């Protein structure tokens, strides 16, 4: 498993837009993020540059426009972050994590049913 770049929360917001709409231009990214954040276009451009430097994005110049494409997959990045969270806060014990959520009533009955289905499917797939 390759190690993916560390991405700040702000950079992650930029990545979510790019994952959803790639390939996407600087102007399109800025347009979408100024609707959902209070960031200036300059701030957004800085975040994009950081993501390119970190190896999370590639770009191509098409006439006078820069068009961005992700170099890492959303699912892959979220998986890495989930494993990191689990290791950091629950010492890698997923059972402890779910117990904490269930005991604090942070999971609805619907979510618990969904987890049961996923666990049943997972055990069928393995054997």
Short mmCIF file of C-alpha atoms in Angstrom, two decimals:
data_model
loop_
_atom_site.label_atom_id
_atom_site.label_comp_id
_atom_site.label_asym_id
_atom_site.label_seq_id
_atom_site.Cartn_x
_atom_site.Cartn_y
_atom_site.Cartn_z
CA UNK A 1 0.00 0.00 0.00
CA UNK A 2 1.47 3.35 -1.02
CA UNK A 3 1.62 6.21 1.45
CA UNK A 4 -0.57 9.09 0.34
CA UNK A 5 0.20 12.75 1.01
CA UNK A 6 -1.03 14.42 4.18
CA UNK A 7 -3.85 16.77 3.25
CA UNK A 8 -5.21 19.52 5.50
CA UNK A 9 -8.95 19.92 6.04
CA UNK A 10 -9.01 22.92 3.69
CA UNK A 11 -7.09 21.01 1.02
CA UNK A 12 -9.52 18.11 1.47
CA UNK A 13 -12.43 20.46 0.64
CA UNK A 14 -10.65 21.36 -2.60
CA UNK A 15 -10.01 17.67 -3.35
CA UNK A 16 -13.70 16.82 -2.86
CA UNK A 17 -14.63 19.29 -5.60
CA UNK A 18 -11.92 17.95 -7.89
CA UNK A 19 -12.82 14.30 -7.25
CA UNK A 20 -16.43 15.06 -8.09
CA UNK A 21 -15.85 17.16 -11.22
CA UNK A 22 -12.43 16.23 -12.68
CA UNK A 23 -11.03 17.24 -15.02
CA UNK A 24 -11.79 20.75 -13.78
CA UNK A 25 -10.31 24.21 -14.34
CA UNK A 26 -9.06 26.67 -11.74
CA UNK A 27 -12.02 28.97 -12.43
CA UNK A 28 -14.54 26.14 -12.00
CA UNK A 29 -12.93 25.05 -8.72
CA UNK A 30 -12.95 28.64 -7.47
CA UNK A 31 -16.57 29.15 -8.53
CA UNK A 32 -17.74 26.06 -6.65
CA UNK A 33 -15.73 26.76 -3.48
CA UNK A 34 -16.68 30.43 -3.19
CA UNK A 35 -20.31 29.26 -2.98
CA UNK A 36 -19.65 26.93 -0.04
CA UNK A 37 -16.77 28.68 1.80
CA UNK A 38 -15.69 32.19 2.67
CA UNK A 39 -12.35 31.70 0.93
CA UNK A 40 -10.98 34.23 -1.53
CA UNK A 41 -9.96 33.08 -5.01
CA UNK A 42 -6.32 33.68 -3.98
CA UNK A 43 -6.70 31.30 -1.01
CA UNK A 44 -8.22 28.63 -3.27
CA UNK A 45 -5.37 29.01 -5.77
CA UNK A 46 -2.86 28.61 -2.93
CA UNK A 47 -4.58 25.41 -1.77
CA UNK A 48 -4.54 24.04 -5.33
CA UNK A 49 -0.80 24.82 -5.65
CA UNK A 50 -0.11 23.02 -2.36
CA UNK A 51 -1.99 19.95 -3.59
CA UNK A 52 0.07 19.92 -6.80
CA UNK A 53 3.29 20.24 -4.76
CA UNK A 54 2.19 17.37 -2.48
CA UNK A 55 1.54 15.14 -5.50
CA UNK A 56 -2.22 14.94 -4.99
CA UNK A 57 -3.05 16.73 -8.26
CA UNK A 58 -1.72 16.99 -11.75
CA UNK A 59 -2.53 19.76 -14.18
CA UNK A 60 -2.49 20.42 -17.86
CA UNK A 61 -2.48 23.82 -19.49
CA UNK A 62 -5.20 24.01 -22.14
CA UNK A 63 -4.66 27.27 -24.02
CA UNK A 64 -4.79 29.84 -21.17
CA UNK A 65 -6.55 27.59 -18.63
CA UNK A 66 -5.13 25.14 -16.10
CA UNK A 67 -7.14 21.92 -15.80
CA UNK A 68 -6.66 19.67 -12.75
CA UNK A 69 -6.95 15.92 -12.30
CA UNK A 70 -6.50 13.99 -9.04
CA UNK A 71 -3.49 11.70 -8.75
CA UNK A 72 -4.98 9.90 -5.75
CA UNK A 73 -8.38 8.25 -5.54
CA UNK A 74 -10.95 9.51 -3.07
CA UNK A 75 -11.70 6.02 -1.78
CA UNK A 76 -8.00 5.28 -1.31
CA UNK A 77 -7.39 8.53 0.59
CA UNK A 78 -10.43 8.15 2.84
CA UNK A 79 -9.41 4.54 3.55
CA UNK A 80 -5.95 5.69 4.64
CA UNK A 81 -7.41 8.42 6.85
CA UNK A 82 -9.89 5.96 8.39
CA UNK A 83 -7.11 3.50 9.23
CA UNK A 84 -5.02 6.32 10.71
CA UNK A 85 -7.96 7.50 12.85
CA UNK A 86 -8.66 3.97 14.04
CA UNK A 87 -5.02 3.41 14.97
CA UNK A 88 -4.62 6.79 16.66
CA UNK A 89 -7.79 6.85 18.74
CA UNK A 90 -8.70 3.18 19.21
CA UNK A 91 -5.29 1.49 19.06
CA UNK A 92 -6.40 -0.21 15.83
CA UNK A 93 -9.36 -1.93 17.51
CA UNK A 94 -12.41 -1.43 15.31
CA UNK A 95 -14.61 -3.22 17.84
CA UNK A 96 -13.71 -0.61 20.47
CA UNK A 97 -14.58 2.15 18.03
CA UNK A 98 -18.00 0.74 17.21
CA UNK A 99 -18.68 0.02 20.88
CA UNK A 100 -17.97 3.66 21.72
CA UNK A 101 -20.34 4.87 19.00
CA UNK A 102 -23.10 2.43 19.95
CA UNK A 103 -22.80 3.13 23.69
CA UNK A 104 -22.99 6.87 23.12
CA UNK A 105 -26.05 6.35 20.90
CA UNK A 106 -24.30 7.97 17.95
CA UNK A 107 -25.60 5.30 15.59
CA UNK A 108 -29.24 5.11 14.60
CA UNK A 109 -31.08 1.81 14.29
CA UNK A 110 -30.89 2.20 10.52
CA UNK A 111 -27.10 2.62 10.67
CA UNK A 112 -26.78 -0.41 12.95
CA UNK A 113 -28.89 -2.47 10.50
CA UNK A 114 -26.66 -1.34 7.65
CA UNK A 115 -23.56 -2.38 9.62
CA UNK A 116 -25.13 -5.79 10.32
CA UNK A 117 -25.72 -6.25 6.60
CA UNK A 118 -22.14 -5.23 5.78
CA UNK A 119 -20.74 -7.60 8.41
CA UNK A 120 -22.90 -10.46 7.15
CA UNK A 121 -21.81 -9.77 3.57
CA UNK A 122 -18.15 -9.58 4.66
CA UNK A 123 -18.29 -12.93 6.40
CA UNK A 124 -19.97 -14.54 3.36
CA UNK A 125 -17.30 -13.11 1.03
CA UNK A 126 -14.52 -14.62 3.15
CA UNK A 127 -15.78 -18.10 3.42
#
